[in-house]
Every structure is written in structure tokens, then in C-alpha cells.
GROMACS .gro file of C-alpha atoms in nm:
model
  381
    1UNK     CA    1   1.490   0.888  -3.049
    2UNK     CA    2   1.832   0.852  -2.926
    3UNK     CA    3   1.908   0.886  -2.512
    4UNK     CA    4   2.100   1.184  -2.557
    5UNK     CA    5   1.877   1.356  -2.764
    6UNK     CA    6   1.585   1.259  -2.561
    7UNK     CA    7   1.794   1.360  -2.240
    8UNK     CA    8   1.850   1.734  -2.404
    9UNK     CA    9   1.443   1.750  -2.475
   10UNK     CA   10   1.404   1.653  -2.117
   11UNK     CA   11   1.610   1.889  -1.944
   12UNK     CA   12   1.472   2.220  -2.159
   13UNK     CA   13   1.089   2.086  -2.074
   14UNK     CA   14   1.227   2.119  -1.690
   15UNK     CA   15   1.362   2.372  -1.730
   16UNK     CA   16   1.082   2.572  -1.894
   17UNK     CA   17   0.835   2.410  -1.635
   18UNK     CA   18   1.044   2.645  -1.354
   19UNK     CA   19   1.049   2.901  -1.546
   20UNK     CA   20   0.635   2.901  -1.568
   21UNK     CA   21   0.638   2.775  -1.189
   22UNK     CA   22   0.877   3.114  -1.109
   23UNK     CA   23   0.650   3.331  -1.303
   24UNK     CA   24   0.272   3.190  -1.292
   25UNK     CA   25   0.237   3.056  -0.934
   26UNK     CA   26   0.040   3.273  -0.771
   27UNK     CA   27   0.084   3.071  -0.362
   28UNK     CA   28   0.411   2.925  -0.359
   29UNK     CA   29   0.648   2.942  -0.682
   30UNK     CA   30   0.892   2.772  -0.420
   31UNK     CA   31   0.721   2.480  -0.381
   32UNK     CA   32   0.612   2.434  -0.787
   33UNK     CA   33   0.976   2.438  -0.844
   34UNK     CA   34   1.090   2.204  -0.586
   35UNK     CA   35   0.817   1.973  -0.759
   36UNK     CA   36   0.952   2.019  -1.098
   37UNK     CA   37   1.276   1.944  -0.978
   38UNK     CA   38   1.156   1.666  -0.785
   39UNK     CA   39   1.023   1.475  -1.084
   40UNK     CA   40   1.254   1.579  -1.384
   41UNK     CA   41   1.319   1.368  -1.635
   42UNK     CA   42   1.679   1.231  -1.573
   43UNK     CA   43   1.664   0.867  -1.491
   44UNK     CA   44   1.794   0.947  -1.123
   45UNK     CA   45   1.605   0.930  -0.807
   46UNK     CA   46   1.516   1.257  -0.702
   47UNK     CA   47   1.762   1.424  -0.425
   48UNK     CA   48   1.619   1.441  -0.101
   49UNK     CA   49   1.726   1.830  -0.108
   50UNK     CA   50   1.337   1.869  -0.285
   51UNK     CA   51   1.151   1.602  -0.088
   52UNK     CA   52   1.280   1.778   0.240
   53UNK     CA   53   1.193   2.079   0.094
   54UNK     CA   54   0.827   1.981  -0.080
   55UNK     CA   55   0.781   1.803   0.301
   56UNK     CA   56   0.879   2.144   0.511
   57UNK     CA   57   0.696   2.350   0.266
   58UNK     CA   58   0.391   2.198   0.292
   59UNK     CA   59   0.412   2.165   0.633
   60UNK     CA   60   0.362   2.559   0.659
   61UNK     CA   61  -0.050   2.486   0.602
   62UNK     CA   62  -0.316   2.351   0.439
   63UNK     CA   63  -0.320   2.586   0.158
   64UNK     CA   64   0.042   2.466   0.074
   65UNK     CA   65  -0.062   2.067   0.082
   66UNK     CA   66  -0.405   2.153  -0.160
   67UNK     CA   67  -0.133   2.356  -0.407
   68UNK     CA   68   0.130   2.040  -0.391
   69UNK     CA   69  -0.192   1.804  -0.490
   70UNK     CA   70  -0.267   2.029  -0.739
   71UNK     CA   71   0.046   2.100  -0.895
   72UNK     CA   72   0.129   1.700  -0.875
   73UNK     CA   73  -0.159   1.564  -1.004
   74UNK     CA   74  -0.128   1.846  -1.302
   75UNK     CA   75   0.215   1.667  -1.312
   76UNK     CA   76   0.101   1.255  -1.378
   77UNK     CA   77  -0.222   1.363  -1.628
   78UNK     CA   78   0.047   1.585  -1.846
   79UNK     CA   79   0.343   1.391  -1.895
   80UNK     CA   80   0.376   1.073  -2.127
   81UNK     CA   81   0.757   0.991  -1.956
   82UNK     CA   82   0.730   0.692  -1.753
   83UNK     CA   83   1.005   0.855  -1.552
   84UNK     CA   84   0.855   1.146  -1.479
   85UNK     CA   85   0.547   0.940  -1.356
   86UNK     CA   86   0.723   0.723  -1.147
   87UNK     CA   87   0.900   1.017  -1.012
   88UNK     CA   88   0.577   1.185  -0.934
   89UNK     CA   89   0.458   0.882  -0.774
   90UNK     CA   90   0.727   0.819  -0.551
   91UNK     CA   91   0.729   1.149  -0.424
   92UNK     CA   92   0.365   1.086  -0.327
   93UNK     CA   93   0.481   0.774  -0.144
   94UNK     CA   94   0.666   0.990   0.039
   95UNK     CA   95   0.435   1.259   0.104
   96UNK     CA   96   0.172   0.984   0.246
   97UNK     CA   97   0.435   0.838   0.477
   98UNK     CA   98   0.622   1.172   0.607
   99UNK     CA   99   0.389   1.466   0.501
  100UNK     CA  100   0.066   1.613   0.721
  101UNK     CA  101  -0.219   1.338   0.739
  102UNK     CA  102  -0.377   1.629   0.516
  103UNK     CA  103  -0.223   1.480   0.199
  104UNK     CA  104  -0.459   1.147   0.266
  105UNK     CA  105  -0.740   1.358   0.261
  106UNK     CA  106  -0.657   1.597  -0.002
  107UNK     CA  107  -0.577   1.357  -0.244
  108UNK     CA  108  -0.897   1.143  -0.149
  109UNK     CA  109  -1.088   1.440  -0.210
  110UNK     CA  110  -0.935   1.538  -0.542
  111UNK     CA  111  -1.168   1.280  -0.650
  112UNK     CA  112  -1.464   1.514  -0.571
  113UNK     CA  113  -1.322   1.782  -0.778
  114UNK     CA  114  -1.320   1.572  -1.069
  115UNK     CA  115  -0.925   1.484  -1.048
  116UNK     CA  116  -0.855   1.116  -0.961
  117UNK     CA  117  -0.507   1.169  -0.882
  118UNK     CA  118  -0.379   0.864  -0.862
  119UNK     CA  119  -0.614   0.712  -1.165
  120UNK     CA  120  -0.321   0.591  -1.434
  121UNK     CA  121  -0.499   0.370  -1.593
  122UNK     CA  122  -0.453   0.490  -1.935
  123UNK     CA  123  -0.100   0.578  -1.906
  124UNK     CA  124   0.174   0.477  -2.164
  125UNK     CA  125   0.502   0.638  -2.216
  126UNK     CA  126   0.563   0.818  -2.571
  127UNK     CA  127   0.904   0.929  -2.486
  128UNK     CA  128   1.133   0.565  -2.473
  129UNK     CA  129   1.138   0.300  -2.695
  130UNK     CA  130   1.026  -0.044  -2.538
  131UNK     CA  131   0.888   0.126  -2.236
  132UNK     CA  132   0.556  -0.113  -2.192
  133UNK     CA  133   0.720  -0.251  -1.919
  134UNK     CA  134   0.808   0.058  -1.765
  135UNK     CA  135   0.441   0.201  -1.796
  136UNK     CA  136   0.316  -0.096  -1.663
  137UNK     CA  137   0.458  -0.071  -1.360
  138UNK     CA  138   0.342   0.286  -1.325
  139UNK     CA  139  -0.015   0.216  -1.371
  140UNK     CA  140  -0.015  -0.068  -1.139
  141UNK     CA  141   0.195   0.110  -0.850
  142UNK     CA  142  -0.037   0.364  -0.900
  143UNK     CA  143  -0.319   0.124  -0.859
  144UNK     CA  144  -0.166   0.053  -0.497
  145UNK     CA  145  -0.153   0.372  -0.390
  146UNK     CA  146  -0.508   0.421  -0.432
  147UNK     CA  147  -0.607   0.078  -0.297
  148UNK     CA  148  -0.416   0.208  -0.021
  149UNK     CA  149  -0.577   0.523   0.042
  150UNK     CA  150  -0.922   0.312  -0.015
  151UNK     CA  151  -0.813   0.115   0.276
  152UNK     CA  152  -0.694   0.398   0.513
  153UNK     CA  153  -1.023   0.577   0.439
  154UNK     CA  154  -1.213   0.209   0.541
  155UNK     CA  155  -1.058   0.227   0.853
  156UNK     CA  156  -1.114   0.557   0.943
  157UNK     CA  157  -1.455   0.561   0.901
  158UNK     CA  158  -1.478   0.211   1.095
  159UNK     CA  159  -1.233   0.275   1.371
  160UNK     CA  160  -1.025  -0.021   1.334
  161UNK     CA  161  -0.682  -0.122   1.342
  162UNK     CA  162  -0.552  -0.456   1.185
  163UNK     CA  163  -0.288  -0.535   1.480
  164UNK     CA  164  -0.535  -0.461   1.806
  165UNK     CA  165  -0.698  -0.783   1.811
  166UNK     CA  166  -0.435  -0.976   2.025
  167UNK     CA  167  -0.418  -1.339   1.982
  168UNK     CA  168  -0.565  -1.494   2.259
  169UNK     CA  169  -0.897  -1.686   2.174
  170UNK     CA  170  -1.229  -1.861   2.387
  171UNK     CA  171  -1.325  -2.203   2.221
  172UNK     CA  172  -1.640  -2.364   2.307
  173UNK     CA  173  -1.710  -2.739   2.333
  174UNK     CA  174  -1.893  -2.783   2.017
  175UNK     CA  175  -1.693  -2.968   1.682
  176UNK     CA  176  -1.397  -3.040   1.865
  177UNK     CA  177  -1.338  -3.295   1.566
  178UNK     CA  178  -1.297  -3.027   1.300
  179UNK     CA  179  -0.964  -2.914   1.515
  180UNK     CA  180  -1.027  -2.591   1.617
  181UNK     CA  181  -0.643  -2.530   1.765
  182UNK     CA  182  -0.428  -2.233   1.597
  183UNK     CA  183  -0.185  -2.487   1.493
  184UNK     CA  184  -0.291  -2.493   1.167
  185UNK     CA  185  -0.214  -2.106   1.078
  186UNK     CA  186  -0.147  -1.844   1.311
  187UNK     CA  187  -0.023  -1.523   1.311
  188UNK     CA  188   0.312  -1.457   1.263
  189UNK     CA  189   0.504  -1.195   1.536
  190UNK     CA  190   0.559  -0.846   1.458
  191UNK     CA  191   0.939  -0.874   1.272
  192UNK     CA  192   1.181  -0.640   1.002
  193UNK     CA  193   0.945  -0.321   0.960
  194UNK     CA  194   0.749  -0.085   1.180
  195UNK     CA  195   0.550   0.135   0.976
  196UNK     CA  196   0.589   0.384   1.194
  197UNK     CA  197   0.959   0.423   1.241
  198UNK     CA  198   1.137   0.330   0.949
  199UNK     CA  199   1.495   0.470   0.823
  200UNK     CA  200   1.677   0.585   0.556
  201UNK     CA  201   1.547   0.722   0.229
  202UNK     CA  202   1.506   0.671  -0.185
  203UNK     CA  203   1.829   0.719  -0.258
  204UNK     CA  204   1.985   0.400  -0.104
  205UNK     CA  205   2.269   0.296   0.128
  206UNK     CA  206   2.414   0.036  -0.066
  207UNK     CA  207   2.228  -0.254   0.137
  208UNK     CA  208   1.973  -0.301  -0.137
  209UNK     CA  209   1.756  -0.055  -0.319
  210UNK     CA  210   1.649   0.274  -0.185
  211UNK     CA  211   1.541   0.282   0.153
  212UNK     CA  212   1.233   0.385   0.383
  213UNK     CA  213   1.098   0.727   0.547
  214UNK     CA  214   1.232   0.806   0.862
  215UNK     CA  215   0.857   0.906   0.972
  216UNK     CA  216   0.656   0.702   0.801
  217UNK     CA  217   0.316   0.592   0.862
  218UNK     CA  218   0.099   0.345   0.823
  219UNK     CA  219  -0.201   0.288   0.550
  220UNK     CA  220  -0.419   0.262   0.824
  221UNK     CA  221  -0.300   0.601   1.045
  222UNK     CA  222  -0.602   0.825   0.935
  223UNK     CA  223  -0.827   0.543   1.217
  224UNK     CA  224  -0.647   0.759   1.488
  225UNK     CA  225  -0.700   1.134   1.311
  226UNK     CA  226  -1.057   1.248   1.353
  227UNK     CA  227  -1.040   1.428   1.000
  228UNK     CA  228  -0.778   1.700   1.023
  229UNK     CA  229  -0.526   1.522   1.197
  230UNK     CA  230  -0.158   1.644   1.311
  231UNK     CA  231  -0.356   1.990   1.363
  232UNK     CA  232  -0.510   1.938   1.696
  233UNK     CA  233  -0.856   1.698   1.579
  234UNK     CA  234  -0.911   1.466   1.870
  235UNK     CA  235  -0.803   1.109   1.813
  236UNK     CA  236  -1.039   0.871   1.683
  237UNK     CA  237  -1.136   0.549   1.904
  238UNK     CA  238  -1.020   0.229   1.813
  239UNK     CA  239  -1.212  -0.098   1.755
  240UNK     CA  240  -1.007  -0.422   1.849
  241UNK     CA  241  -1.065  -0.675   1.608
  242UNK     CA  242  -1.185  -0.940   1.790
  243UNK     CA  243  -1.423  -0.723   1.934
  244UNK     CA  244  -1.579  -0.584   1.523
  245UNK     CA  245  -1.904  -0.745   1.412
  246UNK     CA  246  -1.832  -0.965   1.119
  247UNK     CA  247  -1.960  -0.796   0.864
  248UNK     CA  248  -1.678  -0.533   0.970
  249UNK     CA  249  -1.420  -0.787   0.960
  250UNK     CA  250  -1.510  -0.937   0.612
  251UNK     CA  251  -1.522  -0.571   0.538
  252UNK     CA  252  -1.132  -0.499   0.620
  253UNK     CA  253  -1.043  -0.869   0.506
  254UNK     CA  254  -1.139  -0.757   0.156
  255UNK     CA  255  -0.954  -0.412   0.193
  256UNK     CA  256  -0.638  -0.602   0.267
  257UNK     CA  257  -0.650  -0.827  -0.030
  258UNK     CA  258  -0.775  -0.634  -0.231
  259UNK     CA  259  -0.417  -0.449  -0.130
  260UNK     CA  260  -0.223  -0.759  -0.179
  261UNK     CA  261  -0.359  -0.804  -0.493
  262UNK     CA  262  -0.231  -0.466  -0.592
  263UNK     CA  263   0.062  -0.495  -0.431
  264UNK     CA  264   0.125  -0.862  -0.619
  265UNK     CA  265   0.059  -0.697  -0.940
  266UNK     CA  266   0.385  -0.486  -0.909
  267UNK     CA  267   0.617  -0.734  -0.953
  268UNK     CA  268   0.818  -0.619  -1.313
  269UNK     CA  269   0.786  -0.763  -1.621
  270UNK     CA  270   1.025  -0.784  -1.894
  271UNK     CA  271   1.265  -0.531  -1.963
  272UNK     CA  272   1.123  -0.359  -1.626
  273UNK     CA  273   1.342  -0.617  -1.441
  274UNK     CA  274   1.656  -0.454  -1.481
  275UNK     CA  275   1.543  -0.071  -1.451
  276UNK     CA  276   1.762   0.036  -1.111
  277UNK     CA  277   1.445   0.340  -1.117
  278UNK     CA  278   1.189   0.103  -1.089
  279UNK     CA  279   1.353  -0.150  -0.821
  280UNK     CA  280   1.431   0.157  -0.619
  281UNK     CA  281   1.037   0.265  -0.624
  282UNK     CA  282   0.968  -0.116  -0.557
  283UNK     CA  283   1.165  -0.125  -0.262
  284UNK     CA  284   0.985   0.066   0.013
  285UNK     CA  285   0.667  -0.112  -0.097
  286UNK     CA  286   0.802  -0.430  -0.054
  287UNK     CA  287   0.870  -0.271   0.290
  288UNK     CA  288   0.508  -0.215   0.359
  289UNK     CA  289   0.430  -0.608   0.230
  290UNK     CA  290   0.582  -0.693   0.502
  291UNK     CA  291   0.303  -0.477   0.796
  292UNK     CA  292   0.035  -0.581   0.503
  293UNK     CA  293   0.124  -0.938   0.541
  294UNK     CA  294   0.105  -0.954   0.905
  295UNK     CA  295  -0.208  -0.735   0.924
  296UNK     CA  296  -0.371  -1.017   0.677
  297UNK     CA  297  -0.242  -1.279   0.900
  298UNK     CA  298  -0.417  -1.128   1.242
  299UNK     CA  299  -0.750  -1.148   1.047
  300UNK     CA  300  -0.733  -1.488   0.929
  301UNK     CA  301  -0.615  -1.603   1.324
  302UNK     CA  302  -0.950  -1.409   1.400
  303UNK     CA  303  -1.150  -1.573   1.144
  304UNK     CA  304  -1.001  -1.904   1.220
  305UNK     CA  305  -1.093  -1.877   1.584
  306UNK     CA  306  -1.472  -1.757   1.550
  307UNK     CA  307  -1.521  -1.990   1.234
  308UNK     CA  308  -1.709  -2.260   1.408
  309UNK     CA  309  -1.938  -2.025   1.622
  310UNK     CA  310  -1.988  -1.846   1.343
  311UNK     CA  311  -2.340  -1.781   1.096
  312UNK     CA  312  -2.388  -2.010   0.803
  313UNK     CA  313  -2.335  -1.754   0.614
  314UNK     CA  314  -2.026  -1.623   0.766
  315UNK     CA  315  -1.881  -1.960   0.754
  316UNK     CA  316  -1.887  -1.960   0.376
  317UNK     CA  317  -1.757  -1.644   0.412
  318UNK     CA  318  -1.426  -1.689   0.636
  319UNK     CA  319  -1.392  -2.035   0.402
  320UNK     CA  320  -1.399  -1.805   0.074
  321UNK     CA  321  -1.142  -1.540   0.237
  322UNK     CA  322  -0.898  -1.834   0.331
  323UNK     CA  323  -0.912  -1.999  -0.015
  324UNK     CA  324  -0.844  -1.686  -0.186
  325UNK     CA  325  -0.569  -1.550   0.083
  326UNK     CA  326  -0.371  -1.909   0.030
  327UNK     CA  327  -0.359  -1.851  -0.323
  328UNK     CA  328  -0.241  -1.465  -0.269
  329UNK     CA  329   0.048  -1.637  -0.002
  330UNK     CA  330   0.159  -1.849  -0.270
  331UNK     CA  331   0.185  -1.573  -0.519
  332UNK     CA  332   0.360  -1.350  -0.221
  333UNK     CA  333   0.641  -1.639  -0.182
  334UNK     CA  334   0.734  -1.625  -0.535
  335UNK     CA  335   0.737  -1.262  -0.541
  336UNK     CA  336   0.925  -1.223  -0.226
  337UNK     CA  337   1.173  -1.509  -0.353
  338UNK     CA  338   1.265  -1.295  -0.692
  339UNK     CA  339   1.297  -0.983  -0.456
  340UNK     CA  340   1.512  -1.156  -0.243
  341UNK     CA  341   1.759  -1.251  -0.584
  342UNK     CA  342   1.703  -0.941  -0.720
  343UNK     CA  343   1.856  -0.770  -0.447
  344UNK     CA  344   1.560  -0.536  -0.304
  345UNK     CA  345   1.585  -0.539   0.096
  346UNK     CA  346   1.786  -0.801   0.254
  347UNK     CA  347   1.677  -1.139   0.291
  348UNK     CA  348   1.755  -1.124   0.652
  349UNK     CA  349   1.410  -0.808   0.664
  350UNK     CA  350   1.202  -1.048   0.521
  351UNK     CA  351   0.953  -1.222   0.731
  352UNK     CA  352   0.883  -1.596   0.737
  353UNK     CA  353   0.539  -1.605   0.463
  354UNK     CA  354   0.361  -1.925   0.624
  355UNK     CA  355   0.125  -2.122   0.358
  356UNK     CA  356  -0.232  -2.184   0.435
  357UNK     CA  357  -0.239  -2.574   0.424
  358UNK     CA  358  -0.473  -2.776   0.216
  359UNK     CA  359  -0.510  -2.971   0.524
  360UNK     CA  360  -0.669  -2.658   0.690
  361UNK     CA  361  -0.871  -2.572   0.391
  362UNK     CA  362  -1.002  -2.920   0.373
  363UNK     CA  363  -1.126  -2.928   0.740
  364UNK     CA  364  -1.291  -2.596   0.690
  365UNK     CA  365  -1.457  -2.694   0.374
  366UNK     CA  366  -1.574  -2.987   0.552
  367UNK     CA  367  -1.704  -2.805   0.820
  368UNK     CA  368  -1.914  -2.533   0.615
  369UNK     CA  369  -2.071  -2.887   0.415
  370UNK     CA  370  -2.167  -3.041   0.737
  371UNK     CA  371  -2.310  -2.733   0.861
  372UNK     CA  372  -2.536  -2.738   0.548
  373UNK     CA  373  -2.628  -3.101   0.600
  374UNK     CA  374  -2.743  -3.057   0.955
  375UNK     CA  375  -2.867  -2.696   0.956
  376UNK     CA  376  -2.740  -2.336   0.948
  377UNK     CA  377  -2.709  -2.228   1.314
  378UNK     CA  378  -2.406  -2.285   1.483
  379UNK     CA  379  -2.558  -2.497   1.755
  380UNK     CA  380  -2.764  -2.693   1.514
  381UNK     CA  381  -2.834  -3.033   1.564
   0.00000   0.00000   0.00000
């Protein structure tokens, strides 16, 4: 189908889709069309005129956020326009990071009602030709959205917070010859985004592509809401890392990569590459690589410092998380490098990725083998 052809088709579905939203919406017409508008199918970021006004709208009530999940998620199971998707995706994005903690909920429990919202799995675009690519990408950054959501739900249910564990550590006296100092890996400091003041927005400032929320929030935000959240619930208590039981902390460690993984999966393919659309919807979460990075790092400094006090069982374990999390690092390098060409962020945002070293893996590996040799407490003899 040729573009302008396919543009014309486009525009009379949106427009046709306000005229039903004007007519049929029953609770707020306003906010269907803003929506519509929102996620049209002209290959332009959407103008923040509609995401301010989907954001204030829904910031009315409750009833307002269920009818934007609704409408939405009616929104990515209809269309078969990879830029509609992506549109409707992005504007999520947004919603999680600026709109009422309600939308982390509401879209959690749209699974209940027999929605997934943010299940894409069997997308693929019927209204481009050589758009694999393209739908690619919008099944996988789907896929991290609801790994995220996964992971803000694990926390709030465990009362955790990646980044309240500190970094000061107690050794004991035993297997001193395994070197036990934080020399090998540690955590990296805080540097180039806060989650929860960031700047900007999607439609770019000419210092790289697109930008970031001006309120947005972390993945892990819903451990401080007690269920409602921004409507007066009492804040939720928060469990320092160093102070969780391990099962807890192998429990978040797998959240996180399981986030990475996601995240890694992103990175375009073919004629994706070049699509301005889909570097400006990579942008803000390469942003949130960066907080996901450091949040992995503060385990592993955690792990690394209880290893050799730890269970048998943990050992293998912490060793298992560490192999697996120096693979993901290496992957994260090369992914940050082609950002980095490709123009998305400045290099100067990006933080300094440190590799887990063989070295390190080898002395923990030999640790977990001696620990089977000579029994499975950590004070065995």
C-alpha cells in the first residue's frame, strides 16, 4: 500500500474513532478522544497537549484511571499498526511514571478481568510493508512494561527497596583466602538519572531522542503506597536490603534480571534501527537502565558480602546470580555502546557499566566447591 494512501486510511480510522468516542462514551468522551488523539496513526510522537490532558483527566478519580485502562487496552488488542501500538505504549510509559499510582494497580488488575493489557505477544503489524522489525520491538517493549509492573508488585508486597541497603559490610575471620574485600565488584554511586525527578518529555530537545517525565517514578514506588496510594493510604514500611532474609533477596535478584533481560531484548533489529518513532520510545527506557543497573549492582555488593557466611545452598545460589548477571553486563555494554552511536541520551548520562571479572567468578566458584568438599555449613570444618 503506498504511504500516502495508507496515511489517508489512517487519518479517517481516527477520525471515526472520535467520532464514536464523542457519541458512545458514556464517563468521559473527553478523555476517549484525547486517547485517540494520543495514539493516531501519523508516524509523529504524540503532542504533549493529550498526555497533559489524559494525565489531568485522570487525575479527577479513580473512575477516570479504570476508563483510560479500559479504553487503552481496547486500543493495543484492536489495532494491527505498529504505530499505533507503540503510541499506545508510550503513553502508558507515561501514565506509570506521571499518572496516580492507581494506573499500577489498575492495569495489574486488568489481568483479573480477563484483559492482560500489556500481553503483545501475538502482535504483528498488517498495515506497513517490512514492519517485522517494527512489531518486534512492540512486543518486546511491551514485555518490559509488564516485567516491570511484575517487579513493582514484588516489592510491594515484600517491602523492599533496591537502594536502602547502604554499602557498608561486617566480615568475619573465616576464608580470608577466598578474598572477601569489595574490590572485586562493588556498587557503582548513584550518577545521570533519578527516577524520581527527571525532565523534559517525548518529544525531544534536540540533545538526543525524546526525553524523560518531569514526575516520574520509579518501578519500585508502589513499596511506599499501601494499595491506594497518592489518595491518603498510609505508607508502606521499608525493608533495607541487607537486613531481607535471603530467600527475599534471591527473590528481587531474579525480578531485576529478569528486567534486564527484558530490557536487553529491546535493542532494534534491522530496519527498526533507523525508525526516529522507535529510538524516541527507546530513549526514556534506556533512562531507567541506568536506576535498573545500579539497583542490580547494590544486590550483587550484598550478595558478595554475605557469600561466605552464607547456606550451602545459598552459596550456589549468589554464584548462579553472578554468572548470569556478568553475562547480562556484557550484553548491557554492547547495547549501551550502539545507544551511545546511535545518538539516544548523551554519552556523558551514561554510567560507567563495570564487568564482573572471571577472576571473581573463579574465586567464588572455588569457594562453593570447597564448601562441598568439606561440608555444607558455613563454619564447617
Amino acid at each position: 500500500m503506498a504511504p500516502s494512501i495508507r496515511k489517508a486510511i489512517g487519518a479517517v480510522k481516527d477520525q471515526t474513532s472520535i467520532g464514536i468516542a464523542k457519541v458512545a462514551s458514556n464517563l468521559a468522551p473527553d478523555l476517549e478522544v484525547a486517547i485517540v488523539k494520543a495514539t493516531s496513526h501519523d508516524d509523529d510522537p504524540a503532542s504533549e497537549k493529550y498526555i497533559r490532558e489524559i494525565l489531568n483527566l485522570t487525575s479527577l478519580s479513580r473512575g477516570y484511571i479504570l476508563a483510560c485502562v479500559t479504553s487503552v487496552s481496547r486500543r493495543l488488542s484492536k489495532t494491527r499498526d505498529w504505530v499505533v501500538a507503540l503510541k499506545a505504549l508510550m503513553l502508558v510509559h507515561r501514565l506509570l511514571n506521571e499518572g496516580d499510582p492507581i494506573f499500577q494497580e489498575e492495569i495489574l488488575y486488568s489481568t483479573r478481568r480477563g484483559t492482560r493489557m500489556l500481553n503483545m505477544s501475538d502482535f504483528r503489524d498488517e498495515a506497513h510493508s517490512s514492519s517485522w522489525d517494527h512489531s518486534a520491538f512492540v512486543r518486546t517493549y511491551a514485555a518490559y512494561l509488564d516485567q516491570r509492573l511484575e517487579l513493582a508488585l514484588f516489592e510491594r508486597k515484600s517491602g523492599s527497596k533496591a537502594n536502602s541497603g547502604g554499602s557498608s559490610s561486617h566480615h568475619s575471620n573465616n576464608d580470608d583466602r577466598y578474598g572477601r574485600g569489595r574490590d572485586d565488584f562493588r556498587s557503582p554511586p548513584p550518577r545521570s538519572y533519578d527516577y524520581e525527578n527527571g525532565g523534559g518529555d517525548l518529544r525531544g530537545d534536540g540533545s538526543g531522542y525524546g526525553g524523560v517525565p518531569k514526575r516520574s517514578r520509579s518501578y519500585g514506588d508502589m513499596t511506599e503506597m499501601g494499595g491506594g496510594g497518592g489518595r491518603g493510604d498510609e505508607k508502606k514500611a521499608v525493608t533495607p536490603l541487607r537486613e531481607m532474609t535471603p530467600e527475599r533477596i534471591f527473590g528481587k535478584m531474579g525480578h531485576l534480571q529478569r528486567l534486564l533481560d527484558r530490557f536487553l531484548n529491546l535493542r532494534p533489529t534491522g530496519l527498526a534501527k533507523n525508525s526516529r518513532m522507535i529510538l524516541i520510545a527507546l530513549y526514556p527506557v534506556v533512562r531507567e537502565s541506568f536506576k535498573l543497573y545500579a539497583d542490580i549492582c547494590e544486590v550483587l555488593a550484598v550478595l558478595l558480602d554475605k557469600f561466605f557466611d552464607m547456606e550451602y545452598t545459598d552459596c550456589v545460589k549468589a554464584f548462579d546470580a553472578y554468572a548470569s548477571a556478568a553475562k547480562q553486563i556484557d550484553e548491557l555494554i554492547a547495547f549501551f555502546n550502539w545507544c551511545k552511536e546511535t545518538g539516544v541520551a548523551r554519552s556523558s548520562e551514561y554510567p560507567e557499566v563495570q564487568r564482573i571479572t572471571s577472576k571473581l567468578l573463579e574465586t567464588l566458584e572455588e569457594f562453593v566447591r570447597d564448601r562441598a568438599k568439606r561440608g555444607k555449613s558455613p563454619r564447617g570444618n
